[in-house]
N, CA, C and O atoms as a MOPAC input file, in Angstrom:
PM7 MOZYME 1SCF
protein

 N    128.49900 1  -106.20900 1   134.91100 1
 C    129.49700 1  -107.06000 1   135.49100 1
 C    128.83300 1  -108.41000 1   135.75200 1
 O    127.87800 1  -108.50600 1   136.52300 1
 N    129.34100 1  -109.42800 1   135.11200 1
 C    128.79800 1  -110.77900 1   135.28200 1
 C    129.41800 1  -111.44700 1   136.51000 1
 O    130.56400 1  -111.16600 1   136.86100 1
 N    128.67600 1  -112.31000 1   137.14500 1
 C    129.19600 1  -113.07500 1   138.27700 1
 C    129.55400 1  -112.21000 1   139.46900 1
 O    130.62200 1  -112.38100 1   140.05600 1
 N    128.68600 1  -111.29300 1   139.83400 1
 C    128.96900 1  -110.36000 1   140.92000 1
 C    128.72300 1  -110.95600 1   142.30500 1
 O    128.80000 1  -110.24900 1   143.31000 1
 N    128.42800 1  -112.24700 1   142.35700 1
 C    128.12400 1  -112.89500 1   143.63600 1
 C    129.25300 1  -112.74200 1   144.65400 1
 O    128.98900 1  -112.45600 1   145.82200 1
 N    130.48800 1  -112.92600 1   144.24100 1
 C    131.62100 1  -112.80100 1   145.16000 1
 C    131.79200 1  -111.35400 1   145.62100 1
 O    132.14500 1  -111.10600 1   146.77400 1
 N    131.54600 1  -110.41800 1   144.74100 1
 C    131.65700 1  -109.00400 1   145.08100 1
 C    130.63600 1  -108.62700 1   146.15800 1
 O    130.92700 1  -107.80800 1   147.03000 1
 N    129.45500 1  -109.21500 1   146.10000 1
 C    128.40800 1  -108.94200 1   147.07800 1
 C    128.86600 1  -109.26600 1   148.49800 1
 O    128.43200 1  -108.61800 1   149.45100 1
 N    129.72300 1  -110.24500 1   148.64600 1
 C    130.18000 1  -110.69000 1   149.96900 1
 C    131.28600 1  -109.82100 1   150.56000 1
 O    131.60300 1  -109.95500 1   151.74200 1
 N    131.87200 1  -108.94100 1   149.76700 1
 C    132.99100 1  -108.13900 1   150.26000 1
 C    132.50800 1  -107.02600 1   151.18100 1
 O    131.38200 1  -106.54100 1   151.06100 1
 N    133.36400 1  -106.64000 1   152.08300 1
 C    133.04300 1  -105.57300 1   153.02700 1
 C    132.78800 1  -104.25000 1   152.30500 1
 O    131.94800 1  -103.45900 1   152.73400 1
 N    133.50600 1  -104.01000 1   151.21900 1
 C    133.42000 1  -102.72600 1   150.52800 1
 C    132.29300 1  -102.64800 1   149.48600 1
 O    132.16100 1  -101.62000 1   148.82200 1
 N    131.48400 1  -103.69500 1   149.32500 1
 C    130.44300 1  -103.68900 1   148.30400 1
 C    129.49900 1  -102.48000 1   148.40100 1
 O    129.23700 1  -101.85000 1   147.37700 1
 N    128.97500 1  -102.12900 1   149.58900 1
 C    128.09000 1  -100.95900 1   149.65700 1
 C    128.78200 1   -99.66800 1   149.19300 1
 O    128.17700 1   -98.85500 1   148.49400 1
 N    130.03500 1   -99.48800 1   149.57900 1
 C    130.78700 1   -98.31100 1   149.14200 1
 C    131.01100 1   -98.34000 1   147.63400 1
 O    130.89600 1   -97.30900 1   146.97000 1
 N    131.32600 1   -99.50300 1   147.09600 1
 C    131.52400 1   -99.67200 1   145.65300 1
 C    130.28800 1   -99.22600 1   144.87900 1
 O    130.39700 1   -98.48600 1   143.90200 1
 N    129.11700 1   -99.67200 1   145.31400 1
 C    127.86500 1   -99.30200 1   144.64800 1
 C    127.63400 1   -97.79800 1   144.76600 1
 O    127.23200 1   -97.15200 1   143.79800 1
 N    127.88700 1   -97.24100 1   145.94400 1
 C    127.70400 1   -95.80900 1   146.14100 1
 C    128.59700 1   -94.99700 1   145.20900 1
 O    128.14900 1   -94.01500 1   144.61800 1
 N    129.84900 1   -95.39900 1   145.07700 1
 C    130.79100 1   -94.68900 1   144.19900 1
 C    130.37500 1   -94.82700 1   142.73600 1
 O    130.48700 1   -93.86600 1   141.97400 1
 N    129.89900 1   -96.00200 1   142.33000 1
 C    129.39400 1   -96.16600 1   140.96300 1
 C    128.23400 1   -95.20000 1   140.69400 1
 O    128.17800 1   -94.56700 1   139.64000 1
 N    127.32400 1   -95.09500 1   141.64400 1
 C    126.18500 1   -94.18500 1   141.46400 1
 C    126.63200 1   -92.72600 1   141.44100 1
 O    126.09300 1   -91.92900 1   140.67200 1
 N    127.60400 1   -92.36900 1   142.26800 1
 C    128.12200 1   -91.00000 1   142.25300 1
 C    128.77000 1   -90.68200 1   140.90700 1
 O    128.57400 1   -89.59900 1   140.35600 1
 N    129.54400 1   -91.63400 1   140.38100 1
 C    130.17400 1   -91.43100 1   139.07800 1
 C    129.15100 1   -91.30000 1   137.97000 1
 O    129.28800 1   -90.45600 1   137.08400 1
 N    128.12300 1   -92.13600 1   138.01700 1
 C    127.06500 1   -92.05400 1   137.00800 1
 C    126.31400 1   -90.73300 1   137.13600 1
 O    125.93600 1   -90.13100 1   136.13100 1
 N    126.10100 1   -90.28600 1   138.35600 1
 C    125.43200 1   -89.00900 1   138.58300 1
 C    126.21500 1   -87.87500 1   137.93100 1
 O    125.63000 1   -87.00800 1   137.28200 1
 N    127.52300 1   -87.88000 1   138.09900 1
 C    128.35900 1   -86.83600 1   137.48900 1
 C    128.33500 1   -86.95200 1   135.96200 1
 O    128.25500 1   -85.93700 1   135.27000 1
 N    128.40200 1   -88.15300 1   135.43900 1
 C    128.37200 1   -88.33600 1   133.98100 1
 C    127.02900 1   -87.91100 1   133.41100 1
 O    126.96300 1   -87.40100 1   132.29300 1
 N    125.96700 1   -88.11600 1   134.16400 1
 C    124.62100 1   -87.78800 1   133.69300 1
 C    124.29800 1   -86.30300 1   133.83000 1
 O    123.31400 1   -85.82600 1   133.26600 1
 N    125.10800 1   -85.58900 1   134.56300 1
 C    124.82100 1   -84.19200 1   134.84300 1
 C    125.04800 1   -83.30900 1   133.61500 1
 O    125.94800 1   -83.55300 1   132.81200 1
 N    124.22200 1   -82.29100 1   133.49200 1
 C    124.37500 1   -81.31300 1   132.41000 1
 C    125.14100 1   -80.08400 1   132.90300 1
 O    125.30900 1   -79.11500 1   132.16300 1
 N    125.61200 1   -80.12700 1   134.17200 1
 C    126.38400 1   -79.01500 1   134.73000 1
 C    127.68200 1   -79.53700 1   135.32300 1
 O    127.79000 1   -80.71400 1   135.66700 1
 N    128.67600 1   -78.64300 1   135.44000 1
 C    129.94000 1   -79.04000 1   136.04700 1
 C    129.82100 1   -78.95300 1   137.56400 1
 O    128.74500 1   -78.65900 1   138.08400 1
 N    130.91200 1   -79.20600 1   138.27500 1
 C    130.87800 1   -79.22600 1   139.73600 1
 C    130.55000 1   -77.86600 1   140.34000 1
 O    130.11300 1   -77.79200 1   141.48800 1
 N    130.75700 1   -76.78400 1   139.57900 1
 C    130.41100 1   -75.43900 1   140.05700 1
 C    128.97700 1   -75.05100 1   139.71500 1
 O    128.51800 1   -73.97700 1   140.10000 1
 N    128.26600 1   -75.92100 1   138.99200 1
 C    126.89200 1   -75.63200 1   138.61300 1
 C    126.75100 1   -74.93000 1   137.27400 1
 O    125.64400 1   -74.56300 1   136.88000 1
 N    127.86700 1   -74.73600 1   136.56600 1
 C    127.82100 1   -74.09200 1   135.25100 1
 C    127.46800 1   -75.12300 1   134.18800 1
 O    127.92200 1   -76.26500 1   134.25700 1
 N    126.65200 1   -74.72500 1   133.19700 1
 C    126.27300 1   -75.66900 1   132.13300 1
 C    127.49400 1   -76.19600 1   131.37100 1
 O    128.44800 1   -75.45900 1   131.12100 1
 N    127.44700 1   -77.46700 1   131.01200 1
 C    128.51200 1   -78.07100 1   130.22000 1
 C    128.25200 1   -77.81700 1   128.73800 1
 O    127.13100 1   -77.50700 1   128.33700 1
 N    129.30200 1   -77.95300 1   127.93600 1
 C    129.18900 1   -77.76000 1   126.49000 1
 C    128.77600 1   -79.03900 1   125.78400 1
 O    128.96400 1   -79.17300 1   124.57500 1
 N    128.21300 1   -79.98100 1   126.53500 1
 C    127.79000 1   -81.25500 1   125.95900 1
 C    126.48700 1   -81.68000 1   126.61500 1
 O    126.18200 1   -81.27100 1   127.73500 1
 N    125.73400 1   -82.49000 1   125.92100 1
 C    124.50500 1   -82.99700 1   126.56500 1
 C    124.85900 1   -83.99900 1   127.66200 1
 O    125.94300 1   -84.58200 1   127.66100 1
 N    123.94300 1   -84.18700 1   128.58200 1
 C    124.14100 1   -85.18400 1   129.63900 1
 C    124.23600 1   -86.57200 1   129.01200 1
 O    123.61000 1   -86.85000 1   127.98900 1
 N    125.02300 1   -87.42800 1   129.63800 1
 C    125.21800 1   -88.79600 1   129.17400 1
 C    124.44000 1   -89.72500 1   130.09600 1
 O    124.60100 1   -89.66100 1   131.31500 1
 N    123.60900 1   -90.57700 1   129.54000 1
 C    122.86300 1   -91.53900 1   130.36700 1
 C    123.79100 1   -92.69600 1   130.71800 1
 O    124.12200 1   -93.51300 1   129.85800 1
 N    124.20100 1   -92.76600 1   131.95400 1
 C    125.16500 1   -93.77300 1   132.40600 1
 C    124.51900 1   -94.64400 1   133.46700 1
 O    123.82600 1   -94.14300 1   134.35300 1
 N    124.74200 1   -95.93900 1   133.38200 1
 C    124.25200 1   -96.86100 1   134.39700 1
 C    125.16100 1   -98.07600 1   134.44700 1
 O    125.99000 1   -98.28500 1   133.56100 1
 N    124.99700 1   -98.86700 1   135.48700 1
 C    125.80900 1  -100.05400 1   135.70500 1
 C    124.89000 1  -101.22200 1   136.01300 1
 O    123.85300 1  -101.04500 1   136.65200 1
 N    125.26000 1  -102.41000 1   135.56500 1
 C    124.46900 1  -103.60900 1   135.83300 1
 C    125.39000 1  -104.67900 1   136.41900 1
 O    126.44500 1  -104.98100 1   135.86100 1
 N    124.98000 1  -105.23900 1   137.53800 1
 C    125.69100 1  -106.35200 1   138.16700 1
 C    124.78800 1  -107.57400 1   138.06100 1
 O    123.65200 1  -107.55200 1   138.53300 1
 N    125.28900 1  -108.63000 1   137.44700 1
 C    124.53100 1  -109.87600 1   137.31400 1
 C    124.95200 1  -110.86600 1   138.39600 1
 O    126.14100 1  -111.03700 1   138.66700 1
 N    123.97400 1  -111.50900 1   139.00500 1
 C    124.22100 1  -112.48900 1   140.06100 1
 C    123.67900 1  -113.85300 1   139.64300 1
 O    122.58400 1  -113.95900 1   139.08900 1
 N    124.45700 1  -114.88300 1   139.91500 1
 C    123.97400 1  -116.25100 1   139.67700 1
 C    122.90200 1  -116.60900 1   140.70100 1
 O    121.84900 1  -117.14700 1   140.35900 1
 N    123.18800 1  -116.30100 1   141.95400 1
 C    122.23800 1  -116.53500 1   143.04500 1
 C    121.66500 1  -115.17700 1   143.42600 1
 O    122.33600 1  -114.37900 1   144.08000 1
 N    120.43100 1  -114.91300 1   143.02000 1
 C    119.81700 1  -113.60300 1   143.21500 1
 C    118.84300 1  -113.64000 1   144.37900 1
 O    117.84100 1  -114.35400 1   144.34400 1
 N    119.14800 1  -112.86200 1   145.41100 1
 C    118.26500 1  -112.70300 1   146.56000 1
 C    117.98900 1  -111.21100 1   146.70100 1
 O    118.78700 1  -110.47300 1   147.27800 1
 N    116.85700 1  -110.78000 1   146.17200 1
 C    116.52100 1  -109.35100 1   146.11000 1
 C    116.64300 1  -108.67500 1   147.47500 1
 O    117.23700 1  -107.60200 1   147.57700 1
 N    116.09700 1  -109.27900 1   148.51200 1
 C    116.11500 1  -108.65700 1   149.83300 1
 C    117.53900 1  -108.55300 1   150.39000 1
 O    117.89000 1  -107.54500 1   151.00200 1
 N    118.34500 1  -109.57200 1   150.18400 1
 C    119.72700 1  -109.57100 1   150.66600 1
 C    120.53600 1  -108.48100 1   149.96500 1
 O    121.29600 1  -107.75600 1   150.60700 1
 N    120.37100 1  -108.36800 1   148.65200 1
 C    121.11300 1  -107.35100 1   147.89800 1
 C    120.65100 1  -105.95800 1   148.30400 1
 O    121.47800 1  -105.07200 1   148.51500 1
 N    119.34900 1  -105.75300 1   148.41500 1
 C    118.82900 1  -104.44100 1   148.80900 1
 C    119.36800 1  -104.03000 1   150.17800 1
 O    119.73000 1  -102.87000 1   150.37800 1
 N    119.42300 1  -104.97000 1   151.11700 1
 C    119.94200 1  -104.67000 1   152.45500 1
 C    121.42500 1  -104.30900 1   152.40700 1
 O    121.87100 1  -103.43700 1   153.15300 1
 N    122.18700 1  -104.96200 1   151.54700 1
 C    123.63300 1  -104.70700 1   151.44500 1
 C    123.94700 1  -103.34100 1   150.83900 1
 O    124.95500 1  -102.73100 1   151.19500 1
 N    123.10300 1  -102.85100 1   149.93100 1
 C    123.42800 1  -101.59300 1   149.24400 1
 C    122.73300 1  -100.38200 1   149.85100 1
 O    122.92800 1   -99.26000 1   149.38300 1
 N    121.93600 1  -100.59100 1   150.87000 1
 C    121.25200 1   -99.45900 1   151.48300 1
 C    122.27700 1   -98.50000 1   152.07100 1
 O    123.06600 1   -98.87100 1   152.94000 1
 N    122.25500 1   -97.27600 1   151.58900 1
 C    123.20500 1   -96.24000 1   152.00400 1
 C    122.44600 1   -94.92900 1   152.18000 1
 O    121.40000 1   -94.74700 1   151.55600 1
 N    122.94300 1   -94.00800 1   153.01400 1
 C    122.26600 1   -92.72700 1   153.20400 1
 C    122.17600 1   -91.88700 1   151.92100 1
 O    121.28000 1   -91.05300 1   151.79500 1
 N    123.09100 1   -92.10000 1   150.97200 1
 C    123.11300 1   -91.28600 1   149.75100 1
 C    122.40600 1   -91.94900 1   148.56900 1
 O    122.45900 1   -91.43400 1   147.45200 1
 N    121.73800 1   -93.09800 1   148.80400 1
 C    121.09000 1   -93.81800 1   147.70800 1
 C    119.61200 1   -94.07900 1   147.98100 1
 O    119.18700 1   -94.24300 1   149.12400 1
 N    118.85200 1   -94.11200 1   146.90100 1
 C    117.46800 1   -94.56600 1   146.94600 1
 C    117.47200 1   -95.97500 1   146.37900 1
 O    117.94300 1   -96.19100 1   145.26300 1
 N    116.95600 1   -96.93100 1   147.13000 1
 C    116.94200 1   -98.32900 1   146.70400 1
 C    115.51900 1   -98.71200 1   146.32900 1
 O    114.58500 1   -98.49000 1   147.09900 1
 N    115.35900 1   -99.29000 1   145.13900 1
 C    114.05600 1   -99.78200 1   144.70100 1
 C    114.21100 1  -101.24800 1   144.31600 1
 O    115.28600 1  -101.68300 1   143.90100 1
 N    113.13800 1  -101.99600 1   144.45700 1
 C    113.17800 1  -103.40300 1   144.07400 1
 C    111.98800 1  -103.72300 1   143.18800 1
 O    110.96000 1  -103.04600 1   143.23000 1
 N    112.14200 1  -104.75300 1   142.39700 1
 C    111.08400 1  -105.22200 1   141.52600 1
 C    111.31600 1  -106.68700 1   141.21200 1
 O    112.18500 1  -107.32800 1   141.80300 1
 N    110.55000 1  -107.20500 1   140.29700 1
 C    110.67600 1  -108.60500 1   139.92300 1
 C    112.00400 1  -108.82800 1   139.19900 1
 O    112.14900 1  -108.44300 1   138.03900 1
 N    112.95800 1  -109.43800 1   139.86900 1
 C    114.23700 1  -109.76300 1   139.25200 1
 C    115.26600 1  -108.65500 1   139.24900 1
 O    116.27800 1  -108.76900 1   138.55800 1
 N    115.03900 1  -107.56600 1   140.01100 1
 C    116.06400 1  -106.52400 1   140.05600 1
 C    116.04000 1  -105.75700 1   141.37000 1
 O    115.03500 1  -105.72100 1   142.08000 1
 N    117.18400 1  -105.14600 1   141.67000 1
 C    117.32900 1  -104.17200 1   142.74500 1
 C    117.97100 1  -102.96500 1   142.07900 1
 O    119.00900 1  -103.09900 1   141.43000 1
 N    117.38100 1  -101.81100 1   142.22700 1
 C    117.92000 1  -100.60100 1   141.61600 1
 C    118.34900 1   -99.60400 1   142.67600 1
 O    117.71700 1   -99.49200 1   143.72700 1
 N    119.41300 1   -98.88900 1   142.40200 1
 C    119.87900 1   -97.84000 1   143.29900 1
 C    120.11200 1   -96.58700 1   142.46000 1
 O    120.52800 1   -96.66200 1   141.30400 1
 N    119.83900 1   -95.45600 1   143.05800 1
 C    120.16300 1   -94.19700 1   142.39500 1
 C    120.52000 1   -93.18000 1   143.45600 1
 O    120.15100 1   -93.31900 1   144.62200 1
 N    121.23500 1   -92.16700 1   143.04300 1
 C    121.63800 1   -91.11200 1   143.95800 1
 C    120.41600 1   -90.33200 1   144.41400 1
 O    119.46600 1   -90.14200 1   143.65500 1
 N    120.45400 1   -89.88600 1   145.65500 1
 C    119.37300 1   -89.06100 1   146.18500 1
 C    119.42200 1   -87.70900 1   145.48300 1
 O    120.49800 1   -87.13100 1   145.33000 1
 N    118.25800 1   -87.19500 1   145.05000 1
 C    118.23600 1   -85.89500 1   144.36900 1
 C    118.85800 1   -84.80000 1   145.22000 1
 O    118.65400 1   -84.73200 1   146.43200 1
 N    119.62000 1   -83.94700 1   144.55300 1
 C    120.25200 1   -82.82200 1   145.23300 1
 C    119.63100 1   -81.53000 1   144.71800 1
 O    119.36000 1   -81.40500 1   143.52400 1
 N    119.41000 1   -80.58900 1   145.59100 1
 C    118.90200 1   -79.25600 1   145.22900 1
 C    117.62300 1   -79.32300 1   144.40700 1
 O    117.41200 1   -78.50000 1   143.51600 1
 N    116.77200 1   -80.29500 1   144.70000 1
 C    115.49800 1   -80.37800 1   144.00100 1
 C    115.56400 1   -80.93800 1   142.59400 1
 O    114.54600 1   -80.98300 1   141.90400 1
 N    116.74400 1   -81.37000 1   142.14900 1
 C    116.83900 1   -81.94900 1   140.81000 1
 C    116.97900 1   -83.45500 1   140.93200 1
 O    117.71100 1   -83.94600 1   141.79100 1
 N    116.29300 1   -84.17700 1   140.09400 1
 C    116.31300 1   -85.63800 1   140.13400 1
 C    117.62100 1   -86.16300 1   139.54500 1
 O    117.96300 1   -85.85500 1   138.40300 1
 N    118.33100 1   -86.93600 1   140.31100 1
 C    119.54000 1   -87.57400 1   139.81100 1
 C    119.13200 1   -88.84000 1   139.05900 1
 O    118.31200 1   -89.61700 1   139.54900 1
 N    119.69100 1   -89.04500 1   137.89400 1
 C    119.31000 1   -90.20600 1   137.11000 1
 C    120.35200 1   -91.31100 1   137.16500 1
 O    120.23000 1   -92.32400 1   136.47700 1
 N    121.36200 1   -91.11600 1   137.97400 1
 C    122.38300 1   -92.14500 1   138.09900 1
 C    121.76600 1   -93.39200 1   138.70200 1
 O    120.98500 1   -93.31000 1   139.65000 1
 N    122.10800 1   -94.52400 1   138.16700 1
 C    121.54400 1   -95.74100 1   138.72000 1
 C    122.48000 1   -96.91300 1   138.53000 1
 O    123.39300 1   -96.88000 1   137.70500 1
 N    122.23900 1   -97.91700 1   139.28700 1
 C    122.95900 1   -99.17900 1   139.18200 1
 C    121.91600 1  -100.22200 1   139.45500 1
 O    121.13000 1  -100.09100 1   140.39300 1
 N    121.89800 1  -101.25500 1   138.65000 1
 C    120.89600 1  -102.30100 1   138.84400 1
 C    121.56900 1  -103.64100 1   139.06600 1
 O    122.55200 1  -103.99100 1   138.41200 1
 N    121.01900 1  -104.36100 1   139.98900 1
 C    121.44400 1  -105.73900 1   140.22200 1
 C    120.32500 1  -106.61000 1   139.68300 1
 O    119.15200 1  -106.35100 1   139.95200 1
 N    120.66600 1  -107.61700 1   138.94100 1
 C    119.61100 1  -108.47000 1   138.40500 1
 C    120.03700 1  -109.92300 1   138.40200 1
 O    121.21600 1  -110.26300 1   138.50800 1
 N    119.04900 1  -110.74200 1   138.27700 1
 C    119.26700 1  -112.18300 1   138.19600 1
 C    119.79100 1  -112.48900 1   136.80600 1
 O    119.25800 1  -112.00300 1   135.80900 1
 N    120.83100 1  -113.29400 1   136.74800 1
 C    121.37000 1  -113.70500 1   135.46300 1
 C    120.44300 1  -114.72000 1   134.82100 1
 O    120.00300 1  -115.67100 1   135.46800 1
 N    120.15300 1  -114.51700 1   133.56600 1
 C    119.31000 1  -115.46800 1   132.82600 1
 C    120.05800 1  -116.78000 1   132.68900 1
 O    121.23500 1  -116.80500 1   132.32800 1
 N    119.38300 1  -117.83900 1   132.97200 1
 C    120.01600 1  -119.16600 1   132.87000 1
 C    119.64800 1  -119.79700 1   131.53400 1
 O    118.48700 1  -119.75900 1   131.12400 1
 N    120.64500 1  -120.38400 1   130.84700 1
 C    120.35900 1  -120.98400 1   129.53700 1
 C    119.48900 1  -122.21900 1   129.64100 1
 O    119.16400 1  -122.83200 1   128.62500 1

């Protein structure tokens, strides 16, 4: 999603990120909601939000949620679902600085 700066300011932004990660977690899962194996391989799903004005610390503080692990690096903030039942969740959403021409 390009130009996510306005979205960052909304009250619901932390919930939005959490729901995106939950959806990606389900898409990435190799089992259904009952824990039974699916008839398809897991799908690697992720989301990227691009910001014109990138403040890593501000974004990390906004998306910090009890159900997410937040990581930061040079030019990005990453979130993923907290592992459940000892299995690593690969759902993630990354916020990054938009490359300027």
